[in-house]
Coordinates of C-alpha atoms in Angstrom, one line a residue:
X1 CA 4.5 -21.6 15.9
X2 CA 1.1 -23.0 14.7
X3 CA -1.2 -20.9 12.6
X4 CA -4.9 -21.4 12.1
X5 CA -6.1 -20.6 8.6
X6 CA -9.8 -20.3 7.6
X7 CA -10.0 -21.7 4.2
X8 CA -13.8 -21.2 3.4
X9 CA -15.9 -18.4 2.3
X10 CA -13.4 -16.7 -0.1
X11 CA -13.9 -15.3 -3.6
X12 CA -11.6 -17.8 -5.3
X13 CA -12.5 -20.8 -3.2
X14 CA -10.2 -22.7 -0.8
X15 CA -7.6 -23.6 -3.4
X16 CA -5.7 -20.3 -3.3
X17 CA -5.8 -20.3 0.5
X18 CA -4.5 -23.8 0.7
X19 CA -1.7 -23.2 -1.8
X20 CA -0.6 -20.1 0.2
X21 CA -0.6 -22.1 3.4
X22 CA 1.6 -24.8 1.8
X23 CA 4.1 -22.1 0.6
X24 CA 4.2 -20.6 4.1
X25 CA 5.0 -23.9 5.7
X26 CA 8.1 -24.2 3.4
X27 CA 9.0 -20.4 3.8
X28 CA 8.6 -20.0 7.4
X29 CA 9.0 -23.5 8.8
X30 CA 5.8 -23.2 10.7
X31 CA 2.8 -25.4 11.2
X32 CA -0.7 -24.5 9.8
X33 CA -4.2 -25.8 10.7
X34 CA -6.4 -25.7 7.7
X35 CA -10.0 -25.1 9.0
X36 CA -12.8 -26.1 6.6
X37 CA -14.6 -28.9 4.9
X38 CA -12.2 -31.9 5.4
X39 CA -13.0 -33.6 2.2
X40 CA -12.3 -30.5 0.2
X41 CA -9.1 -29.7 2.0
X42 CA -7.9 -33.1 1.5
X43 CA -8.7 -32.9 -2.2
X44 CA -6.6 -29.9 -2.8
X45 CA -3.7 -31.0 -0.6
X46 CA -3.7 -34.1 -2.7
X47 CA -3.6 -32.0 -5.9
X48 CA -0.7 -30.0 -4.6
X49 CA 1.3 -33.0 -3.3
X50 CA 1.0 -32.0 0.3
X51 CA -1.4 -34.3 1.9
X52 CA 1.3 -36.2 3.8
X53 CA 3.0 -33.1 5.0
X54 CA 3.2 -33.4 8.9
X55 CA 3.2 -29.7 9.3
X56 CA -0.3 -29.3 7.7
X57 CA -3.1 -30.3 9.9
X58 CA -6.8 -30.3 8.9
X59 CA -9.6 -29.3 11.3
X60 CA -13.1 -30.2 9.9
X61 CA -15.7 -27.4 9.8
X62 CA -19.1 -28.2 8.2
X63 CA -20.5 -24.6 7.8
X64 CA -19.5 -21.5 5.9
X65 CA -20.4 -17.9 6.6
X66 CA -21.0 -16.0 3.3
X67 CA -20.1 -12.5 2.6
X68 CA -23.7 -11.4 2.4
X69 CA -24.8 -12.9 5.7
X70 CA -25.4 -10.7 8.8
X71 CA -22.2 -11.3 10.6
X72 CA -23.3 -11.3 14.4
X73 CA -26.4 -13.6 13.6
X74 CA -24.3 -15.9 11.5
X75 CA -21.5 -16.4 14.0
X76 CA -24.1 -17.1 16.8
X77 CA -26.2 -19.5 14.7
X78 CA -23.5 -21.3 12.8
X79 CA -21.4 -22.9 15.6
X80 CA -19.4 -25.2 13.2
X81 CA -18.6 -22.4 10.7
X82 CA -14.9 -22.4 9.6
X83 CA -14.2 -18.9 11.2
X84 CA -15.9 -19.9 14.4
X85 CA -14.0 -23.2 14.7
X86 CA -10.7 -21.5 13.8
X87 CA -11.4 -18.7 16.5
X88 CA -11.9 -21.3 19.2
X89 CA -8.6 -22.9 18.2
X90 CA -7.1 -19.6 18.9
X91 CA -8.9 -19.1 22.3
X92 CA -7.9 -22.6 23.5
X93 CA -4.3 -21.7 22.6
X94 CA -4.0 -24.7 20.2
X95 CA -2.9 -22.2 17.7
X96 CA -0.8 -19.0 18.1
X97 CA -2.5 -16.9 15.5
X98 CA -5.3 -16.9 13.0
X99 CA -5.6 -15.8 9.3
X100 CA -8.9 -15.4 7.6
X101 CA -9.9 -14.1 4.1
X102 CA -13.6 -14.7 4.6
X103 CA -16.2 -12.2 5.7
X104 CA -14.5 -9.4 7.6
X105 CA -17.7 -8.8 9.5
X106 CA -17.9 -12.4 10.5
X107 CA -14.2 -12.6 11.4
X108 CA -14.5 -9.5 13.5
X109 CA -17.5 -10.8 15.4
X110 CA -16.0 -14.2 15.9
X111 CA -12.8 -12.6 17.2
X112 CA -14.7 -10.7 19.9
X113 CA -17.1 -13.5 20.8
X114 CA -14.8 -16.5 20.6
X115 CA -11.3 -15.0 21.4
X116 CA -12.2 -11.9 23.5
X117 CA -11.0 -8.3 23.7
X118 CA -7.8 -7.2 25.5
X119 CA -8.9 -5.8 28.8
X120 CA -9.7 -2.1 28.6
X121 CA -10.2 -2.1 24.8
X122 CA -13.7 -1.0 24.0
X123 CA -13.6 -2.1 20.4
X124 CA -11.0 -3.7 18.1
X125 CA -9.6 -1.9 15.1
X126 CA -8.2 -3.0 11.8
X127 CA -4.7 -1.8 11.1
X128 CA -3.7 -1.7 7.4
X129 CA -0.3 -0.9 6.0
X130 CA -0.1 1.4 3.0
X131 CA 3.2 2.0 1.0
X132 CA 4.5 5.5 1.1
X133 CA 7.3 7.6 -0.7
X134 CA 9.9 6.9 1.8
X135 CA 10.0 3.2 0.9
X136 CA 8.2 2.1 4.1
X137 CA 4.6 1.9 5.1
X138 CA 2.0 4.1 6.8
X139 CA -0.4 2.4 9.1
X140 CA -4.0 3.4 8.8
X141 CA -6.6 2.5 11.4
X142 CA -9.3 2.0 11.8
X143 CA -9.8 0.7 8.3
X144 CA -13.2 -1.0 8.7
X145 CA -14.1 -2.3 12.1
X146 CA -15.4 0.8 14.0
X147 CA -17.7 2.7 11.5
X148 CA -19.0 5.1 14.1
X149 CA -16.0 5.6 16.4
X150 CA -16.0 7.6 19.7
X151 CA -13.0 9.6 20.7
X152 CA -11.9 6.9 23.2
X153 CA -11.9 4.3 20.3
X154 CA -9.7 6.6 18.2
X155 CA -7.2 7.1 21.2
X156 CA -7.0 3.4 21.8
X157 CA -6.5 2.8 17.9
X158 CA -3.6 5.3 18.1
X159 CA -2.0 3.4 21.0
X160 CA -2.4 0.0 19.2
X161 CA -1.3 1.3 15.9
X162 CA 1.8 2.8 17.4
X163 CA 2.7 -0.6 18.9
X164 CA 2.1 -2.2 15.6
X165 CA 4.4 0.2 13.8
X166 CA 7.1 -0.2 16.4
X167 CA 7.0 -3.9 16.9
X168 CA 6.1 -5.3 13.5
X169 CA 7.3 -2.4 11.1
X170 CA 10.3 -1.7 13.3
X171 CA 9.7 2.1 13.3
X172 CA 11.4 3.8 16.3
X173 CA 9.0 6.2 18.1
X174 CA 6.4 6.2 15.3
X175 CA 4.7 9.6 14.7
X176 CA 0.9 9.5 14.9
X177 CA -1.5 11.9 13.1
X178 CA -5.3 12.4 13.3
X179 CA -6.8 12.4 9.8
X180 CA -8.6 15.7 9.2
X181 CA -9.6 18.2 6.6
X182 CA -6.8 20.7 7.6
X183 CA -3.7 20.7 9.8
X184 CA -4.9 23.4 12.2
X185 CA -5.9 22.3 15.7
X186 CA -9.3 23.9 15.6
X187 CA -10.3 22.0 12.3
X188 CA -12.7 19.1 11.7
X189 CA -16.1 17.8 12.7
X190 CA -17.2 17.2 16.2
X191 CA -15.5 13.8 16.4
X192 CA -12.1 15.2 15.4
X193 CA -12.4 18.2 17.7
X194 CA -13.1 15.9 20.6
X195 CA -10.4 13.4 19.8
X196 CA -7.5 15.9 19.2
X197 CA -6.9 17.0 22.8
X198 CA -7.2 13.3 24.0
X199 CA -4.4 12.3 21.7
X200 CA -2.4 15.4 22.5
X201 CA -2.3 14.2 26.2
X202 CA -1.8 10.5 25.5
X203 CA 1.8 9.8 26.6
X204 CA 2.0 6.4 25.1
X205 CA 2.2 7.8 21.5
X206 CA 4.2 10.5 19.6
X207 CA 1.3 12.6 18.4
X208 CA 2.2 15.4 16.0
X209 CA -1.3 16.8 15.3
X210 CA -3.7 16.7 12.3
X211 CA -2.7 15.3 9.0
X212 CA -4.6 15.3 5.7
X213 CA -5.4 12.5 3.2
X214 CA -2.5 13.6 0.9
X215 CA 0.0 13.0 3.8
X216 CA -0.7 9.4 4.0
X217 CA 1.4 8.3 0.9
X218 CA 4.2 10.9 1.6
X219 CA 5.2 9.1 4.9
X220 CA 4.8 12.4 6.9
X221 CA 3.5 10.2 9.8
X222 CA 3.9 6.5 10.6
X223 CA 0.3 6.0 12.0
X224 CA -2.9 7.6 10.8
X225 CA -6.0 7.5 13.1
X226 CA -9.6 7.8 11.8
X227 CA -12.9 6.0 12.2
X228 CA -13.7 2.8 10.2
X229 CA -15.9 4.5 7.8
X230 CA -13.3 7.0 6.6
X231 CA -10.5 4.6 6.8
X232 CA -12.2 2.0 4.7
X233 CA -12.8 4.6 2.0
X234 CA -9.2 5.7 2.1
X235 CA -8.1 2.1 1.8
X236 CA -10.4 1.1 -1.1
X237 CA -9.5 4.4 -2.9
X238 CA -5.7 3.8 -2.5
X239 CA -6.0 0.2 -3.9
X240 CA -8.2 1.3 -6.7
X241 CA -6.0 4.3 -7.6
X242 CA -2.8 2.3 -7.5
X243 CA -4.3 -0.3 -10.0
X244 CA -5.7 2.5 -12.3
X245 CA -2.4 4.4 -12.3
X246 CA -0.4 1.4 -13.4
X247 CA -3.0 0.7 -16.1
X248 CA -2.9 4.3 -17.3
X249 CA 1.0 4.1 -17.6
X250 CA 0.8 0.8 -19.4
X251 CA -1.9 2.3 -21.9
X252 CA 0.2 5.4 -22.4
X253 CA 3.2 3.3 -23.4
X254 CA 1.3 0.9 -25.6
X255 CA -0.5 3.8 -27.4
X256 CA 2.4 6.2 -27.4
X257 CA 4.0 5.1 -30.6
X258 CA 7.4 3.6 -31.3
X259 CA 9.5 5.7 -29.0
X260 CA 7.1 5.2 -26.1
X261 CA 7.3 1.5 -26.6
X262 CA 11.1 1.5 -26.6
X263 CA 11.1 3.7 -23.5
X264 CA 8.7 1.2 -21.9
X265 CA 11.2 -1.6 -22.5
X266 CA 13.9 0.5 -20.7
X267 CA 11.8 1.1 -17.7
X268 CA 10.2 -2.3 -17.5
X269 CA 12.4 -3.5 -14.6
X270 CA 11.6 -0.3 -12.7
X271 CA 7.9 -0.6 -13.4
X272 CA 8.0 -4.2 -12.2
X273 CA 9.6 -3.1 -8.9
X274 CA 7.0 -0.3 -8.5
X275 CA 4.1 -2.8 -9.2
X276 CA 5.4 -5.0 -6.5
X277 CA 5.7 -2.1 -4.0
X278 CA 2.1 -1.1 -4.8
X279 CA 0.7 -4.6 -4.6
X280 CA -1.5 -5.1 -1.4
X281 CA -0.5 -8.9 -1.5
X282 CA 3.0 -8.0 -0.6
X283 CA 1.9 -6.8 2.8
X284 CA -0.3 -9.8 3.7
X285 CA -3.4 -9.0 5.6
X286 CA -4.6 -6.4 7.9
X287 CA -4.1 -6.8 11.7
X288 CA -7.3 -6.9 14.0
X289 CA -5.8 -5.1 16.9
X290 CA -7.4 -5.2 20.4
X291 CA -8.0 -9.0 20.4
X292 CA -6.4 -11.3 23.1
X293 CA -4.5 -13.2 20.3
X294 CA -3.0 -12.4 16.9
X295 CA -5.8 -12.2 14.3
X296 CA -5.2 -11.4 10.6
X297 CA -7.9 -10.4 8.2
X298 CA -7.2 -10.7 4.4
X299 CA -9.1 -9.6 1.3
X300 CA -11.8 -12.0 0.2
X301 CA -10.0 -11.9 -3.1
X302 CA -6.7 -12.8 -1.7
X303 CA -4.6 -15.3 -3.8
X304 CA -1.8 -17.6 -2.5
X305 CA 0.9 -15.0 -2.3
X306 CA -1.2 -12.8 -0.1
X307 CA -2.0 -15.8 2.2
X308 CA 1.6 -16.7 2.4
X309 CA 2.6 -13.2 3.5
X310 CA -0.3 -12.9 5.8
X311 CA 0.9 -16.0 7.6
X312 CA 4.3 -14.3 7.9
X313 CA 2.7 -11.3 9.4
X314 CA 0.8 -13.5 11.8
X315 CA 4.1 -15.2 12.9
X316 CA 5.6 -11.8 13.6
X317 CA 2.6 -10.7 15.5
X318 CA 2.8 -13.6 17.8
X319 CA 6.7 -13.7 18.2
X320 CA 6.9 -10.1 19.0
X321 CA 4.2 -10.3 21.9
X322 CA 2.3 -7.4 20.3
X323 CA -0.9 -8.4 22.3
X324 CA 0.9 -8.2 25.6
X325 CA 2.5 -4.9 24.8
X326 CA -0.8 -3.3 23.6
X327 CA -2.5 -4.7 26.8
X328 CA 0.3 -3.0 28.9
X329 CA -0.1 0.4 27.1
X330 CA -3.8 0.4 27.3
X331 CA -3.6 -0.4 31.1
X332 CA -1.1 2.4 31.6
X333 CA -3.4 5.0 29.8
X334 CA -6.4 3.9 31.6
X335 CA -4.6 4.3 35.1
X336 CA -3.4 7.8 34.1
X337 CA -6.9 8.9 33.0
X338 CA -8.4 7.6 36.3
X339 CA -5.7 9.6 38.2
X340 CA -6.6 12.7 36.3
X341 CA -10.3 12.3 36.9
X342 CA -9.6 12.1 40.6

């Protein structure tokens, strides 16, 4: 397996991305293609003692797409941007998967323009894994790609998320829920009311009905479907709340007097385990589903650990033929809908 890694345009610079890629080569015994300014990449590989590693390949890219640039315009105008060059490696099958932590918008546009959508998929969706109380994860999608989703987009997201949960997270017959303001079938806005009956009659998924925001961390369902606007708000709130909660617990112990501090020492191992469970870097990146090849999008603030884990997810994505299975499920759903219309 060979993974393309876009090393440019991130919050912390290329060093964290390169270090994460080096660790992934050791951990997963794979090859990586580091896409970015060749001189810069070589400099960091030299510092990390990995310049002569035969499993690390450099692909030069002279341009960078910044976080503030208009994604579609930048991808079309900057033909030698790292994300564009990396996406072309994926399209030509020189690489099996791609990991990027640059601009999410630019990555999504490059994926569609340079790699292409799975036949029948109207718009790709970003699937993000959120830890739940059952010790597993709940997949939320879309978490930022389709801000204004149509009911068809939501149905396709449900199918793709269900495949992801089954093949990557190894959840048998994953339960799918539609994120709403109440559990009753008649609840919600026009989008939810139009989407519900479509999900109800989609045989490719195990739809259980509406779910509320509080159900996401409980593990009531395995896949939660919503539009990209709502999904991104849910994701950012979950990340912010997790960090705030850990900080509040720490402050309560520090400021709680002698007995609180002694208790803090006793629960320190348990707190370390909890912190790890709630750390987004443990889950790598989010999957951009609906693209013709495995495409992983990470936070712009991702450090080495997150990149290493993202490459691991990319390898699972490729090895489990997730793209082919999604394609089959989407085709099945399309054919059945055509038969019903006739």
